[in-house]
Amino acid sequence: MSQEILVTGGAGYIGSHTLRALVSAGFAPVCFDDLSTGFRSFAGAAPFCRGDLAAQRDLELAFAAHTFAAVVHFASHALVEESYRNPHKYYHDNILNALNLLQAMGRHGCRLLVFSSSCATYGIPPAVPMDESTPLRPVNPYGATKMFIERILADYEAAHGVRSVSLRYFNAAGAAHDGTIGELHRPETHLIPRLLDIALAQDGVAEIYGDDYPTADGTCIRDYIHVADLAAAHLAALEHLLAGGQSTALNLGSGRGHSVREVVAQVARTTGIRIPEVVKARRSGDPPALVADARKAGLVLSWRTRHSSLAEIVETAWNWHRNGRQDLQSAPS
């Protein structure tokens, strides 16, 4: 019988791709989502529990109905700019909900967790690429909540034997290669889908926040990783824990950085549509460059990126934008 895996936030962007990876690997994932930002259709045929991590009753119903071998935890607020404006929402919900989940796991004897963390835990790094020894000094509430939850997981292991893998990923991007699921946020804050919106409408301008950074073209550099590679890493982390592997924190990135202007140029090449630019003031807390050293993930999980060239990322995202995404633009979750 296939092992049941609880996936919180499984109707969201990365969670839904991970659901598919789990099914393909022979697991029986169960999606737990409140649909505040996700879409029911993204969960596909996986059993679905509509619930809120803030409600212990919802968690009890899910755990009572299934025997979970492990949990993959995505569900959280994840907008950096919003976290500056509303830190209470982030500190309260992200951390309290994680504690509720851990308490429910404890009541039902589930002690394995794959945690969706973030490179935002590092803040502004002293150097790039960044490995896992880089100090954790988050500069926004969102990154701070991820750091605190990692600490909570370490304490829960010491007290209750909960083993975990925290995956600190860099800039998730791209879409499923069959074009059926992809990135859709409300509001959309990520660079690539915003540029593709401009290309699709053939209207608007690419907003560049600062062109005077110490980089080759003056714009910020980020490490983009395809969502399919992220899903594969979550699967590998789960298998690592099920095989008795130790708790750890791992970077997930391609190890290659691309500037904002390089991304704009790639979108223009892929779509055949020129994207006009406008330069605005720098945003507070934006590091000049964030690039991952993900060698540890390769050693621990035997994982590597397979789909994270910028060209493939933009091509799959563009296919999703032109096709499946349009059906959800105005639809309710």
Short mmCIF file of C-alpha atoms in Angstrom, two decimals:
data_model
loop_
_atom_site.label_atom_id
_atom_site.label_comp_id
_atom_site.label_asym_id
_atom_site.label_seq_id
_atom_site.Cartn_x
_atom_site.Cartn_y
_atom_site.Cartn_z
CA MET A 1 0.00 0.00 0.00
CA SER A 2 1.29 3.46 -0.90
CA GLN A 3 2.45 5.64 1.97
CA GLU A 4 0.18 8.58 2.67
CA ILE A 5 1.87 12.00 2.78
CA LEU A 6 0.16 15.16 4.02
CA VAL A 7 0.95 18.16 1.81
CA THR A 8 -0.09 21.47 3.37
CA GLY A 9 -0.58 24.17 0.76
CA GLY A 10 -0.78 21.48 -1.90
CA ALA A 11 -3.12 23.55 -4.07
CA GLY A 12 -0.53 26.30 -4.39
CA TYR A 13 2.24 26.86 -6.91
CA ILE A 14 5.11 24.68 -5.63
CA GLY A 15 2.86 22.42 -3.57
CA SER A 16 0.83 21.31 -6.59
CA HIS A 17 3.93 20.41 -8.59
CA THR A 18 5.18 18.43 -5.60
CA LEU A 19 1.85 16.58 -5.36
CA ARG A 20 2.40 15.39 -8.93
CA ALA A 21 5.97 14.33 -8.20
CA LEU A 22 4.80 12.33 -5.19
CA VAL A 23 2.10 10.56 -7.19
CA SER A 24 4.58 9.72 -9.94
CA ALA A 25 6.93 8.22 -7.33
CA GLY A 26 4.21 5.93 -5.96
CA PHE A 27 3.20 7.87 -2.86
CA ALA A 28 -0.38 8.73 -1.88
CA PRO A 29 -0.33 12.47 -1.14
CA VAL A 30 -3.26 14.19 0.55
CA CYS A 31 -3.70 17.90 -0.14
CA PHE A 32 -4.56 20.16 2.82
CA ASP A 33 -5.34 23.73 1.75
CA ASP A 34 -7.68 26.57 2.70
CA LEU A 35 -7.72 27.83 -0.93
CA SER A 36 -6.99 31.38 0.16
CA THR A 37 -4.28 31.55 -2.51
CA GLY A 38 -4.37 28.09 -4.12
CA PHE A 39 -6.71 26.49 -6.64
CA ARG A 40 -8.67 23.29 -6.11
CA SER A 41 -7.96 22.15 -9.67
CA PHE A 42 -4.21 22.25 -9.00
CA ALA A 43 -4.56 19.32 -6.59
CA GLY A 44 -5.80 17.10 -9.41
CA ALA A 45 -7.14 13.73 -8.32
CA ALA A 46 -5.33 13.72 -4.95
CA PRO A 47 -7.60 13.43 -1.89
CA PHE A 48 -8.40 16.96 -0.77
CA CYS A 49 -8.96 18.32 2.74
CA ARG A 50 -10.13 21.90 2.77
CA GLY A 51 -8.89 23.23 6.05
CA ASP A 52 -7.07 25.94 7.95
CA LEU A 53 -3.88 25.20 9.89
CA ALA A 54 -5.09 27.69 12.51
CA ALA A 55 -8.02 25.35 13.27
CA GLN A 56 -7.01 22.29 15.28
CA ARG A 57 -10.31 20.65 14.39
CA ASP A 58 -9.44 20.78 10.68
CA LEU A 59 -6.08 19.16 11.37
CA GLU A 60 -7.68 16.50 13.57
CA LEU A 61 -10.13 15.58 10.81
CA ALA A 62 -7.29 15.16 8.32
CA PHE A 63 -5.08 13.11 10.66
CA ALA A 64 -8.00 10.97 11.85
CA ALA A 65 -8.94 10.05 8.28
CA HIS A 66 -5.43 9.07 7.18
CA THR A 67 -2.23 7.50 8.46
CA PHE A 68 0.50 9.89 7.40
CA ALA A 69 4.07 8.67 7.11
CA ALA A 70 5.30 12.26 6.78
CA VAL A 71 4.28 15.85 6.12
CA VAL A 72 5.46 18.27 3.44
CA HIS A 73 4.71 21.77 4.72
CA PHE A 74 4.23 24.60 2.20
CA ALA A 75 1.29 26.55 3.60
CA SER A 76 2.31 30.04 4.70
CA HIS A 77 2.08 33.71 3.82
CA ALA A 78 4.91 34.42 1.40
CA LEU A 79 4.86 38.02 0.17
CA VAL A 80 7.97 39.90 1.28
CA GLU A 81 6.52 43.37 0.74
CA GLU A 82 3.33 42.48 2.61
CA SER A 83 5.38 41.16 5.52
CA TYR A 84 6.92 44.62 5.96
CA ARG A 85 3.44 46.20 6.09
CA ASN A 86 1.79 43.57 8.25
CA PRO A 87 4.41 41.81 10.39
CA HIS A 88 1.76 40.60 12.87
CA LYS A 89 0.08 38.52 10.16
CA TYR A 90 3.36 36.83 9.29
CA TYR A 91 4.71 36.23 12.79
CA HIS A 92 1.34 35.12 14.11
CA ASP A 93 0.07 32.96 11.27
CA ASN A 94 3.24 31.40 9.86
CA ILE A 95 4.70 30.46 13.23
CA LEU A 96 1.48 29.56 15.07
CA ASN A 97 0.24 27.45 12.17
CA ALA A 98 3.54 25.56 12.06
CA LEU A 99 3.22 24.88 15.80
CA ASN A 100 -0.37 23.67 15.34
CA LEU A 101 0.81 21.30 12.63
CA LEU A 102 3.64 19.96 14.79
CA GLN A 103 1.24 19.41 17.70
CA ALA A 104 -1.15 17.46 15.46
CA MET A 105 1.77 15.40 14.14
CA GLY A 106 2.77 14.61 17.71
CA ARG A 107 -0.71 13.48 18.69
CA HIS A 108 -0.76 11.05 15.77
CA GLY A 109 2.80 9.74 15.92
CA CYS A 110 4.03 11.41 12.72
CA ARG A 111 7.64 12.56 13.12
CA LEU A 112 8.93 13.37 9.63
CA LEU A 113 8.61 16.82 8.03
CA VAL A 114 9.89 18.44 4.84
CA PHE A 115 9.72 22.20 5.36
CA SER A 116 9.45 24.83 2.64
CA SER A 117 11.98 27.38 3.86
CA SER A 118 13.62 30.19 1.89
CA CYS A 119 16.87 31.92 1.01
CA ALA A 120 15.21 34.93 2.68
CA THR A 121 16.57 33.46 5.91
CA TYR A 122 20.02 34.73 4.88
CA GLY A 123 19.10 38.37 4.35
CA ILE A 124 21.88 40.32 2.61
CA PRO A 125 24.77 37.86 2.31
CA PRO A 126 28.40 38.90 2.77
CA ALA A 127 29.33 37.05 -0.44
CA VAL A 128 27.86 34.91 -3.21
CA PRO A 129 27.33 32.11 -3.95
CA MET A 130 25.88 31.33 -0.53
CA ASP A 131 26.22 27.93 1.12
CA GLU A 132 24.46 26.72 4.24
CA SER A 133 27.18 28.13 6.51
CA THR A 134 26.18 31.67 5.52
CA PRO A 135 24.82 33.40 8.66
CA LEU A 136 21.04 33.61 8.96
CA ARG A 137 20.28 37.32 9.19
CA PRO A 138 16.86 37.90 7.61
CA VAL A 139 15.96 41.49 6.77
CA ASN A 140 12.18 41.07 6.47
CA PRO A 141 9.49 39.44 8.62
CA TYR A 142 8.80 36.74 6.02
CA GLY A 143 12.41 35.52 6.12
CA ALA A 144 12.45 35.79 9.90
CA THR A 145 9.44 33.49 10.23
CA LYS A 146 11.19 30.86 8.13
CA MET A 147 14.29 31.12 10.29
CA PHE A 148 12.27 30.83 13.51
CA ILE A 149 10.42 27.76 12.23
CA GLU A 150 13.75 26.11 11.38
CA ARG A 151 14.79 26.72 15.00
CA ILE A 152 11.48 25.32 16.24
CA LEU A 153 12.08 22.17 14.20
CA ALA A 154 15.49 21.72 15.80
CA ASP A 155 13.92 22.05 19.24
CA TYR A 156 11.13 19.61 18.38
CA GLU A 157 13.71 17.08 17.27
CA ALA A 158 15.53 17.39 20.58
CA ALA A 159 12.30 17.13 22.58
CA HIS A 160 10.11 14.84 20.47
CA GLY A 161 12.27 13.13 17.86
CA VAL A 162 10.80 15.00 14.88
CA ARG A 163 13.27 14.76 11.98
CA SER A 164 13.08 17.38 9.25
CA VAL A 165 14.65 18.74 6.10
CA SER A 166 14.38 22.51 5.60
CA LEU A 167 14.71 23.46 1.95
CA ARG A 168 15.95 27.02 1.47
CA TYR A 169 15.11 27.75 -2.09
CA PHE A 170 15.91 30.70 -4.22
CA ASN A 171 13.62 32.14 -6.93
CA ALA A 172 11.01 29.58 -7.94
CA ALA A 173 9.89 30.01 -11.53
CA GLY A 174 8.52 28.20 -14.57
CA ALA A 175 5.52 25.91 -14.99
CA ALA A 176 4.65 22.28 -15.65
CA HIS A 177 5.94 21.14 -19.02
CA ASP A 178 2.44 20.07 -20.10
CA GLY A 179 1.16 23.60 -19.44
CA THR A 180 -1.59 22.52 -17.05
CA ILE A 181 -0.38 24.09 -13.79
CA GLY A 182 1.90 27.03 -13.15
CA GLU A 183 2.35 30.29 -11.33
CA LEU A 184 -0.61 32.51 -10.52
CA HIS A 185 -0.58 34.82 -7.52
CA ARG A 186 -3.01 37.55 -6.51
CA PRO A 187 -1.37 40.03 -6.57
CA GLU A 188 1.45 38.87 -8.81
CA THR A 189 4.77 40.06 -7.39
CA HIS A 190 7.30 37.83 -9.16
CA LEU A 191 9.37 39.18 -12.02
CA ILE A 192 8.90 36.56 -14.74
CA PRO A 193 5.08 36.30 -14.61
CA ARG A 194 4.81 40.10 -14.42
CA LEU A 195 6.91 40.40 -17.57
CA LEU A 196 4.83 37.74 -19.30
CA ASP A 197 1.66 39.63 -18.38
CA ILE A 198 3.12 42.63 -20.20
CA ALA A 199 4.02 40.49 -23.22
CA LEU A 200 0.59 38.85 -23.30
CA ALA A 201 -1.25 42.17 -23.16
CA GLN A 202 1.38 43.89 -25.31
CA ASP A 203 0.94 46.78 -22.92
CA GLY A 204 2.83 48.13 -19.91
CA VAL A 205 6.47 48.49 -18.94
CA ALA A 206 8.98 46.44 -16.98
CA GLU A 207 9.68 48.19 -13.69
CA ILE A 208 13.35 47.94 -12.74
CA TYR A 209 14.02 48.82 -9.12
CA GLY A 210 17.50 50.26 -9.25
CA ASP A 211 20.08 50.14 -12.05
CA ASP A 212 23.07 51.25 -9.98
CA TYR A 213 23.90 48.02 -8.14
CA PRO A 214 27.49 46.69 -8.28
CA THR A 215 26.60 44.18 -11.02
CA ALA A 216 27.52 43.96 -14.70
CA ASP A 217 24.44 45.87 -15.90
CA GLY A 218 23.54 47.63 -12.64
CA THR A 219 20.44 45.52 -11.90
CA CYS A 220 19.89 42.92 -9.20
CA ILE A 221 20.97 39.33 -9.80
CA ARG A 222 18.87 36.36 -8.71
CA ASP A 223 19.15 32.57 -8.96
CA TYR A 224 16.07 31.15 -10.71
CA ILE A 225 15.13 27.50 -10.20
CA HIS A 226 12.46 25.65 -12.16
CA VAL A 227 9.47 24.54 -10.10
CA ALA A 228 9.88 20.99 -11.45
CA ASP A 229 13.38 20.87 -9.96
CA LEU A 230 12.00 22.13 -6.66
CA ALA A 231 9.33 19.41 -6.67
CA ALA A 232 12.00 16.78 -7.32
CA ALA A 233 14.00 18.09 -4.36
CA HIS A 234 11.00 17.82 -2.03
CA LEU A 235 10.51 14.23 -3.16
CA ALA A 236 14.19 13.47 -2.58
CA ALA A 237 14.06 15.08 0.88
CA LEU A 238 11.05 12.97 1.80
CA GLU A 239 12.78 9.79 0.64
CA HIS A 240 15.87 10.81 2.62
CA LEU A 241 13.84 11.06 5.84
CA LEU A 242 11.90 7.85 5.21
CA ALA A 243 15.22 6.04 4.75
CA GLY A 244 16.34 7.23 8.20
CA GLY A 245 18.33 10.26 7.05
CA GLN A 246 19.32 12.96 9.50
CA SER A 247 17.73 16.39 9.80
CA THR A 248 19.38 19.08 7.74
CA ALA A 249 18.89 22.41 5.94
CA LEU A 250 19.69 22.61 2.25
CA ASN A 251 19.93 25.33 -0.38
CA LEU A 252 18.07 24.78 -3.64
CA GLY A 253 19.17 26.83 -6.63
CA SER A 254 20.77 26.51 -10.03
CA GLY A 255 24.03 28.13 -8.95
CA ARG A 256 23.68 30.62 -11.80
CA GLY A 257 22.62 34.22 -11.38
CA HIS A 258 20.68 36.31 -13.89
CA SER A 259 20.16 40.06 -13.71
CA VAL A 260 16.78 41.72 -14.09
CA ARG A 261 17.77 42.98 -17.52
CA GLU A 262 18.88 39.50 -18.57
CA VAL A 263 15.46 38.18 -17.60
CA VAL A 264 13.73 40.97 -19.54
CA ALA A 265 15.84 40.11 -22.59
CA GLN A 266 15.02 36.39 -22.30
CA VAL A 267 11.30 37.11 -22.08
CA ALA A 268 11.60 39.21 -25.23
CA ARG A 269 13.44 36.39 -27.05
CA THR A 270 10.93 33.74 -25.97
CA THR A 271 7.78 35.73 -26.71
CA GLY A 272 9.06 37.72 -29.68
CA ILE A 273 7.69 40.84 -27.99
CA ARG A 274 9.85 43.76 -26.92
CA ILE A 275 9.39 44.72 -23.26
CA PRO A 276 9.91 48.45 -22.56
CA GLU A 277 11.64 49.38 -19.29
CA VAL A 278 11.33 52.08 -16.68
CA VAL A 279 13.86 52.50 -13.88
CA LYS A 280 12.57 53.22 -10.38
CA ALA A 281 14.22 53.70 -7.02
CA ARG A 282 15.77 50.74 -5.24
CA ARG A 283 13.53 48.77 -2.90
CA SER A 284 14.55 48.59 0.73
CA GLY A 285 16.34 45.37 1.65
CA ASP A 286 17.02 44.20 -1.92
CA PRO A 287 20.48 42.51 -1.98
CA PRO A 288 22.55 43.16 -5.13
CA ALA A 289 22.91 39.41 -5.74
CA LEU A 290 21.52 36.14 -4.39
CA VAL A 291 23.03 32.99 -5.86
CA ALA A 292 22.93 29.53 -4.33
CA ASP A 293 25.71 27.10 -3.63
CA ALA A 294 23.54 23.95 -3.68
CA ARG A 295 26.30 21.35 -3.60
CA LYS A 296 25.18 20.05 -0.22
CA ALA A 297 21.75 19.13 -1.66
CA GLY A 298 23.55 17.16 -4.34
CA LEU A 299 25.59 15.28 -1.75
CA VAL A 300 22.76 14.60 0.71
CA LEU A 301 19.87 14.01 -1.69
CA SER A 302 21.66 13.02 -4.93
CA TRP A 303 19.70 15.88 -6.48
CA ARG A 304 20.59 18.32 -9.22
CA THR A 305 18.72 20.77 -11.39
CA ARG A 306 17.56 19.48 -14.78
CA HIS A 307 15.21 22.18 -16.05
CA SER A 308 16.57 25.44 -14.62
CA SER A 309 18.13 27.14 -17.61
CA LEU A 310 16.57 30.59 -17.93
CA ALA A 311 15.37 29.73 -21.43
CA GLU A 312 13.46 26.63 -20.27
CA ILE A 313 12.02 28.44 -17.27
CA VAL A 314 10.63 31.26 -19.40
CA GLU A 315 9.44 28.93 -22.17
CA THR A 316 7.36 26.78 -19.79
CA ALA A 317 6.01 29.85 -17.99
CA TRP A 318 5.03 31.45 -21.32
CA ASN A 319 3.21 28.28 -22.40
CA TRP A 320 1.26 28.35 -19.13
CA HIS A 321 0.50 32.06 -19.47
CA ARG A 322 -0.90 31.66 -22.98
CA ASN A 323 -2.98 28.59 -22.21
CA GLY A 324 -4.06 27.12 -18.86
CA ARG A 325 -3.49 30.22 -16.76
CA GLN A 326 -6.10 32.20 -18.65
CA ASP A 327 -8.86 29.87 -17.48
CA LEU A 328 -8.11 30.75 -13.85
CA GLN A 329 -7.53 34.49 -14.17
CA SER A 330 -11.04 35.50 -13.20
CA ALA A 331 -12.21 32.23 -11.66
CA PRO A 332 -12.70 31.75 -7.92
CA SER A 333 -10.43 29.29 -6.14
#
